[in-house]
């Protein structure tokens, strides 16, 4: 970037006004905050990865959980999450365009692009609320949380059924599917089936579950629900605070605060935070929804 | 600067907060190019997630592809949208090195210490 500006001493580092990093104090501190925040998310996602593989034989597949799309019937695995991802990437683009406009002191441009970023963030938050609603309320069919009992797997091992989630094959409720896979982790291997006498016994000992909360989860292991609420909730909190901060800066842009100050660095700083939120979602999308 | 005792006079504190119309045009072109790259990677990921069972590839290979594509996406966001690629070298290292080290440390413990949770489950329950 060609033209630089000598900044006021309040935002400069101490020591002869020399910045060893060629960046202001505020921008660098934003980066340091983002590192610590990134490590929190790294912790969340590694813990998720650990339990996902530890319980791989009974872990639900995300593409079987998030199959709804607003105003559409039927099965649309991952489509809605893909749309949410697209919205967030798009809002990252509008944010970086706002930063670019700020570099040219183009107040109108900053207002326009930052406004679009706000709208993108709001749509994403709405989408997340919609997805939480569906996950919490679950399907019409529900599932059965099995009680005490033992089942022999095809390979001869005997497993306790306590707390295991079994799902119906269809509305007729004649066949229950046990989530054990023939080969642990292989999402293509078929589930075990319960019918007749076995089914009656399983229903008597078990409990009907609809949707998910922190202790029960219709779709499978309760930890899947816990991680879903904590990871997407923690990310959603970041998006929410991002929208609030962007709004405050947006109001300042309209009032001409940064025009008077002579530079739009504040837009760049909140922009870093906003890109970080997008960056985290890129990882959540892969590790929670895809793999 | 007149208080400087260094034999070489340090640069005055400045920061690139402005660029010309010309540079702006270039910057916008990079931004939109990166948008298409990110969109393309996301499209490939979703498509692969939907069709991998029908094209005869192993789940392991698909998973690795997802992880590689994710890291590529993260690189483009950090390097171009967060502008880290154009910061000074010391700045880049200060941000990247601690994070990567801690992240690897975390992964190492998750993988190696993970065996204990299986033991715990057998002893406690």
Coordinates of C-alpha atoms in Angstrom, one line a residue:
Chain A
X1 CA 0.0 0.0 0.0
X2 CA 1.5 3.2 -1.1
X3 CA 0.4 6.1 1.1
X4 CA 0.8 5.8 4.8
X5 CA -0.2 8.1 7.5
X6 CA 1.7 9.2 10.6
X7 CA -0.8 8.3 13.4
X8 CA -1.5 10.2 16.5
X9 CA 0.7 9.4 19.5
X10 CA -2.2 7.9 21.5
X11 CA -2.4 4.8 19.2
X12 CA 1.4 4.4 18.8
X13 CA 3.7 2.1 20.8
X14 CA 5.9 3.7 23.3
X15 CA 9.6 4.1 22.6
X16 CA 10.4 6.8 20.1
X17 CA 7.2 6.2 18.2
X18 CA 8.6 3.1 16.5
X19 CA 6.4 0.2 15.8
X20 CA 8.5 -3.0 15.3
X21 CA 5.5 -4.6 13.6
X22 CA 4.5 -1.7 11.3
X23 CA 1.0 -1.8 12.9
X24 CA -0.8 0.1 15.5
X25 CA -1.3 -1.0 19.1
X26 CA -5.0 -1.6 18.7
X27 CA -4.6 -3.8 15.6
X28 CA -1.9 -5.9 17.1
X29 CA -3.9 -6.4 20.3
X30 CA -6.9 -7.5 18.2
X31 CA -4.6 -10.1 16.6
X32 CA -3.4 -11.3 20.0
X33 CA -7.0 -11.6 21.2
X34 CA -7.8 -13.6 18.1
X35 CA -5.0 -16.0 18.8
X36 CA -6.3 -16.8 22.3
X37 CA -9.8 -17.1 21.0
X38 CA -8.6 -19.4 18.2
X39 CA -7.1 -21.6 20.8
X40 CA -10.4 -21.9 22.7
X41 CA -12.0 -23.1 19.5
X42 CA -9.1 -25.4 18.8
X43 CA -9.7 -26.9 22.2
X44 CA -13.5 -27.3 21.5
X45 CA -12.9 -28.9 18.1
X46 CA -10.1 -31.3 19.3
X47 CA -12.3 -32.4 22.2
X48 CA -15.1 -33.0 19.7
X49 CA -12.8 -35.0 17.4
X50 CA -11.7 -37.1 20.4
X51 CA -15.2 -38.1 21.5
X52 CA -16.4 -38.4 17.9
X53 CA -13.8 -41.1 17.3
X54 CA -14.0 -42.6 20.8
X55 CA -17.8 -43.3 20.2
X56 CA -17.4 -43.6 16.5
X57 CA -19.7 -46.7 16.3
X58 CA -22.6 -44.9 17.8
X59 CA -21.9 -41.4 16.8
X60 CA -24.6 -39.8 14.6
X61 CA -23.7 -38.6 11.1
X62 CA -24.3 -34.9 10.8
X63 CA -25.8 -35.3 7.3
X64 CA -28.5 -37.5 8.8
X65 CA -29.3 -34.9 11.5
X66 CA -29.4 -31.6 9.6
X67 CA -31.6 -32.4 6.7
X68 CA -34.1 -29.6 6.7
X69 CA -34.4 -26.6 4.5
X70 CA -36.8 -23.7 5.2
X71 CA -40.1 -23.9 3.2
X72 CA -39.1 -27.1 1.6
X73 CA -40.1 -30.7 2.4
X74 CA -38.0 -33.8 2.2
X75 CA -34.4 -34.6 2.7
X76 CA -31.8 -32.0 1.9
X77 CA -28.7 -33.1 3.8
X78 CA -26.1 -30.3 4.3
X79 CA -27.8 -27.9 1.9
X80 CA -28.8 -25.5 4.5
X81 CA -25.4 -25.5 6.3
X82 CA -23.8 -24.9 2.9
X83 CA -26.0 -21.9 2.4
X84 CA -25.1 -20.6 5.9
X85 CA -21.5 -21.0 5.0
X86 CA -22.0 -19.1 1.8
X87 CA -23.7 -16.3 3.6
X88 CA -20.9 -15.9 6.1
X89 CA -18.2 -16.0 3.3
X90 CA -20.2 -13.4 1.4
X91 CA -20.3 -11.1 4.5
X92 CA -16.6 -11.6 4.9
X93 CA -16.2 -10.3 1.3
X94 CA -18.4 -7.2 2.0
X95 CA -16.4 -6.6 5.1
X96 CA -13.1 -6.6 3.3
X97 CA -14.6 -4.3 0.6
X98 CA -15.6 -1.9 3.4
X99 CA -12.0 -1.9 4.7
X100 CA -10.8 -1.2 1.1
X101 CA -13.2 1.7 0.7
X102 CA -11.9 3.0 4.0
X103 CA -8.4 3.1 2.6
X104 CA -9.6 5.4 -0.1
X105 CA -11.5 7.6 2.6
X106 CA -14.7 6.7 0.7
X107 CA -17.3 7.2 3.4
X108 CA -20.2 6.2 1.1
X109 CA -18.5 3.0 0.1
X110 CA -17.7 2.0 3.8
X111 CA -21.3 2.7 4.7
X112 CA -22.7 0.6 1.9
X113 CA -20.4 -2.5 2.4
X114 CA -20.5 -2.4 6.2
X115 CA -24.3 -2.2 6.0
X116 CA -24.3 -5.3 3.8
X117 CA -22.0 -7.0 6.3
X118 CA -24.5 -6.3 9.1
X119 CA -27.3 -7.8 7.0
X120 CA -25.2 -10.9 6.3
X121 CA -24.5 -11.4 9.9
X122 CA -28.1 -11.0 10.9
X123 CA -29.2 -13.6 8.3
X124 CA -26.6 -16.0 9.6
X125 CA -27.8 -15.5 13.2
X126 CA -31.4 -16.1 12.1
X127 CA -30.3 -19.3 10.2
X128 CA -28.6 -20.6 13.3
X129 CA -31.6 -19.9 15.5
X130 CA -33.7 -21.8 12.9
X131 CA -31.3 -24.8 13.0
X132 CA -31.2 -24.8 16.8
X133 CA -35.0 -24.8 16.8
X134 CA -35.1 -27.9 14.6
X135 CA -32.4 -29.7 16.5
X136 CA -34.1 -29.0 19.9
X137 CA -37.6 -30.0 18.6
X138 CA -36.5 -33.0 16.6
X139 CA -38.5 -35.1 14.3
X140 CA -42.2 -36.2 14.5
X141 CA -41.1 -39.8 14.7
X142 CA -38.8 -39.3 17.6
X143 CA -36.4 -42.1 18.8
X144 CA -36.2 -44.7 21.6
X145 CA -33.5 -44.3 24.3
X146 CA -32.9 -47.9 25.2
X147 CA -33.0 -49.1 28.8
X148 CA -31.1 -52.0 30.5
X149 CA -30.3 -54.9 28.2
X150 CA -27.6 -56.6 26.2
X151 CA -27.3 -57.2 22.5
X152 CA -24.8 -59.4 20.6
X153 CA -23.2 -57.7 17.7
X154 CA -22.5 -59.6 14.4
X155 CA -18.8 -60.0 15.4
X156 CA -19.8 -61.7 18.7
X157 CA -19.2 -58.9 21.2
X158 CA -21.9 -58.2 23.7
X159 CA -22.8 -54.6 24.4
X160 CA -24.9 -52.9 27.0
X161 CA -27.9 -51.0 25.5
X162 CA -28.3 -48.5 28.4
X163 CA -28.7 -45.0 27.0
X164 CA -28.2 -46.1 23.3
X165 CA -30.5 -44.3 20.8
X166 CA -32.4 -46.5 18.4
X167 CA -34.3 -44.9 15.5
X168 CA -37.4 -46.1 13.6
X169 CA -37.0 -47.1 10.0
X170 CA -40.3 -45.4 9.0
X171 CA -43.7 -44.2 10.2
X172 CA -45.1 -47.7 10.6
X173 CA -42.8 -48.1 13.7
X174 CA -42.2 -51.8 13.0
X175 CA -38.5 -51.8 12.9
X176 CA -36.0 -50.2 15.2
X177 CA -32.4 -49.5 14.1
X178 CA -29.6 -49.9 16.6
X179 CA -26.8 -47.4 15.7
X180 CA -23.9 -49.9 15.9
X181 CA -22.0 -50.2 12.8
X182 CA -20.4 -53.4 11.6
X183 CA -17.1 -51.6 11.3
X184 CA -16.6 -48.8 13.7
X185 CA -16.4 -45.5 11.9
X186 CA -17.6 -46.8 8.6
X187 CA -20.7 -44.7 7.9
X188 CA -21.8 -46.9 5.0
X189 CA -22.2 -50.2 7.0
X190 CA -25.8 -51.0 7.8
X191 CA -27.3 -50.7 11.3
X192 CA -28.6 -53.7 13.4
X193 CA -32.4 -54.1 13.3
X194 CA -34.8 -54.9 16.1
X195 CA -38.3 -56.5 15.3
X196 CA -41.0 -58.6 16.9
X197 CA -40.4 -59.8 20.5
X198 CA -37.1 -58.0 20.7
X199 CA -38.8 -54.7 19.7
X200 CA -41.5 -55.1 22.3
X201 CA -38.9 -55.7 25.0
X202 CA -36.8 -52.8 23.9
X203 CA -39.9 -50.5 24.0
X204 CA -40.9 -51.6 27.4
X205 CA -37.4 -50.9 28.9
X206 CA -36.7 -47.8 26.8
X207 CA -38.0 -44.2 26.7
X208 CA -39.3 -42.1 23.8
X209 CA -37.1 -39.1 23.0
X210 CA -38.0 -36.1 20.8
X211 CA -35.3 -33.7 19.8
X212 CA -32.2 -32.9 21.7
X213 CA -31.1 -31.1 24.9
X214 CA -27.9 -31.4 27.1
X215 CA -28.8 -34.8 28.5
X216 CA -30.8 -36.5 25.8
X217 CA -30.4 -36.6 22.0
X218 CA -32.8 -38.1 19.6
X219 CA -30.2 -38.4 16.9
X220 CA -27.6 -40.4 18.9
X221 CA -25.0 -39.9 21.6
X222 CA -25.9 -37.0 24.0
X223 CA -22.3 -35.7 23.6
X224 CA -23.1 -34.9 20.0
X225 CA -25.9 -32.6 21.2
X226 CA -23.6 -31.1 23.9
X227 CA -20.9 -30.3 21.4
X228 CA -23.4 -29.0 18.9
X229 CA -24.8 -26.5 21.5
X230 CA -21.4 -25.5 22.9
X231 CA -19.5 -25.1 19.6
X232 CA -22.2 -23.5 17.4
X233 CA -23.4 -21.6 20.5
X234 CA -20.0 -20.2 21.3
X235 CA -19.5 -19.4 17.6
X236 CA -23.0 -17.8 17.4
X237 CA -22.1 -15.6 20.5
X238 CA -19.1 -14.4 18.5
X239 CA -21.3 -13.7 15.5
X240 CA -23.7 -11.8 17.7
X241 CA -21.1 -9.7 19.4
X242 CA -19.5 -9.1 15.9
X243 CA -22.8 -7.8 14.6
X244 CA -23.2 -5.5 17.7
X245 CA -19.6 -4.2 17.3
X246 CA -20.1 -3.7 13.5
X247 CA -23.3 -1.8 14.2
X248 CA -21.5 0.6 16.6
X249 CA -18.8 1.2 14.0
X250 CA -21.4 1.6 11.3
X251 CA -23.1 4.3 13.3
X252 CA -19.7 6.0 13.8
X253 CA -19.0 5.8 10.0
X254 CA -22.4 7.5 9.3
X255 CA -21.7 10.2 11.9
X256 CA -18.3 10.9 10.2
X257 CA -16.2 10.0 13.2
X258 CA -13.5 8.3 11.1
X259 CA -13.6 10.8 8.3
X260 CA -12.8 13.5 11.0
X261 CA -10.1 11.2 12.5
X262 CA -8.4 11.0 9.0
X263 CA -8.4 7.2 8.7
X264 CA -10.7 4.2 8.9
X265 CA -8.5 1.9 10.9
X266 CA -11.3 1.0 13.3
X267 CA -13.2 -0.6 10.4
X268 CA -10.1 -2.7 9.7
X269 CA -9.9 -3.8 13.4
X270 CA -13.5 -4.9 13.6
X271 CA -13.0 -6.4 10.1
X272 CA -10.2 -8.7 11.6
X273 CA -12.7 -9.9 14.2
X274 CA -15.4 -10.5 11.6
X275 CA -13.0 -12.5 9.3
X276 CA -12.0 -14.5 12.4
X277 CA -15.7 -15.4 13.0
X278 CA -15.9 -16.6 9.3
X279 CA -12.6 -18.5 9.7
X280 CA -13.9 -20.4 12.8
X281 CA -17.0 -21.3 10.9
X282 CA -14.9 -22.8 8.1
X283 CA -13.5 -25.2 10.6
X284 CA -16.8 -25.9 12.4
X285 CA -18.4 -26.6 9.0
X286 CA -15.7 -29.2 8.2
X287 CA -15.2 -30.9 11.5
X288 CA -18.8 -30.8 12.7
X289 CA -20.8 -31.1 9.5
X290 CA -18.6 -32.8 6.9
X291 CA -16.4 -35.3 8.7
Chain B
X1 CA 12.5 11.9 16.6
X2 CA 14.9 14.6 17.9
X3 CA 15.1 12.6 21.2
X4 CA 16.5 9.5 19.4
X5 CA 19.9 8.4 20.6
X6 CA 20.2 5.6 18.1
X7 CA 22.9 6.1 15.5
X8 CA 20.4 5.2 12.8
X9 CA 17.3 7.3 13.0
X10 CA 14.2 5.1 13.3
X11 CA 11.3 5.4 10.9
X12 CA 8.6 7.6 12.3
X13 CA 5.6 5.7 13.5
X14 CA 3.3 5.2 10.5
X15 CA 0.8 2.8 9.3
X16 CA -0.7 2.1 5.9
X17 CA -4.3 3.3 6.3
X18 CA -4.6 4.8 2.9
X19 CA -4.2 3.7 -0.7
X20 CA -4.8 5.4 -4.0
X21 CA -7.7 4.7 -6.5
X22 CA -5.2 2.7 -8.6
X23 CA -4.2 0.4 -5.6
X24 CA -7.9 0.2 -4.7
X25 CA -8.7 -1.3 -8.0
X26 CA -6.0 -3.9 -7.6
X27 CA -7.1 -4.7 -4.1
X28 CA -10.7 -5.2 -5.2
X29 CA -9.7 -7.5 -7.9
X30 CA -7.8 -9.7 -5.4
X31 CA -10.8 -9.6 -3.0
X32 CA -13.2 -10.9 -5.7
X33 CA -10.7 -13.5 -7.0
X34 CA -10.4 -14.8 -3.5
X35 CA -14.2 -14.9 -3.2
X36 CA -14.4 -17.2 -6.2
X37 CA -11.7 -19.4 -4.8
X38 CA -13.5 -19.7 -1.4
X39 CA -16.8 -20.4 -3.1
X40 CA -15.3 -23.0 -5.4
X41 CA -13.7 -24.9 -2.4
X42 CA -17.0 -24.8 -0.5
X43 CA -18.8 -26.1 -3.5
X44 CA -16.3 -29.0 -4.0
X45 CA -16.6 -29.8 -0.2
X46 CA -20.4 -30.0 -0.3
X47 CA -20.5 -31.9 -3.6
X48 CA -18.0 -34.4 -2.3
X49 CA -19.9 -34.8 0.9
X50 CA -23.0 -35.7 -1.1
X51 CA -21.6 -38.0 -3.8
X52 CA -18.6 -39.7 -2.3
X53 CA -20.5 -42.9 -1.6
X54 CA -21.4 -43.2 -5.3
X55 CA -17.9 -42.7 -6.8
X56 CA -16.1 -45.4 -5.0
X57 CA -13.6 -43.5 -2.9
X58 CA -12.7 -44.4 0.7
X59 CA -14.0 -42.4 3.6
X60 CA -10.4 -41.9 4.8
X61 CA -9.5 -40.2 1.5
X62 CA -12.6 -38.0 1.6
X63 CA -11.8 -37.0 5.2
X64 CA -8.2 -36.0 4.3
X65 CA -9.5 -34.1 1.3
X66 CA -11.9 -32.1 3.5
X67 CA -9.1 -31.3 6.0
X68 CA -6.7 -30.2 3.2
X69 CA -9.4 -28.0 1.6
X70 CA -10.3 -26.5 5.0
X71 CA -6.7 -25.5 5.7
X72 CA -6.4 -24.1 2.2
X73 CA -9.6 -22.0 2.8
X74 CA -8.2 -20.8 6.2
X75 CA -4.9 -19.8 4.5
X76 CA -6.8 -17.7 1.9
X77 CA -8.9 -15.9 4.5
X78 CA -6.0 -15.2 6.8
X79 CA -3.5 -14.2 4.1
X80 CA -5.7 -12.1 1.9
X81 CA -8.8 -11.0 3.8
X82 CA -7.0 -10.5 7.1
X83 CA -4.1 -9.2 5.2
X84 CA -1.5 -11.1 7.1
X85 CA 0.4 -12.0 3.9
X86 CA 1.4 -8.3 3.5
X87 CA 2.4 -7.6 7.1
X88 CA 6.1 -7.5 8.2
X89 CA 7.8 -10.8 8.9
X90 CA 8.1 -10.3 12.6
X91 CA 4.3 -9.7 12.8
X92 CA 3.5 -12.8 10.8
X93 CA 5.7 -15.0 13.0
X94 CA 4.3 -13.5 16.2
X95 CA 0.8 -14.5 15.2
X96 CA 1.3 -17.8 13.4
X97 CA 4.1 -19.6 15.4
X98 CA 2.5 -19.5 18.9
X99 CA -0.9 -20.6 17.5
X100 CA 0.4 -23.5 15.4
X101 CA 2.6 -24.7 18.3
X102 CA -0.2 -24.7 20.8
X103 CA -2.6 -26.2 18.4
X104 CA -0.2 -29.1 17.6
X105 CA 0.5 -29.5 21.3
X106 CA -3.3 -29.8 22.0
X107 CA -3.7 -32.3 19.2
X108 CA -0.7 -34.3 20.4
X109 CA -2.2 -34.7 23.8
X110 CA -5.7 -35.5 22.5
X111 CA -4.1 -38.3 20.4
X112 CA -1.6 -39.7 22.9
X113 CA -3.5 -39.3 26.2
X114 CA -6.7 -40.4 24.6
X115 CA -6.0 -44.0 25.5
X116 CA -6.6 -43.2 29.2
X117 CA -10.3 -42.4 28.7
X118 CA -10.9 -45.9 27.6
X119 CA -9.2 -47.3 30.7
X120 CA -11.2 -44.8 32.9
X121 CA -14.4 -46.0 31.4
X122 CA -13.5 -49.7 32.2
X123 CA -12.4 -48.9 35.8
X124 CA -15.1 -46.4 36.8
X125 CA -18.2 -47.8 35.3

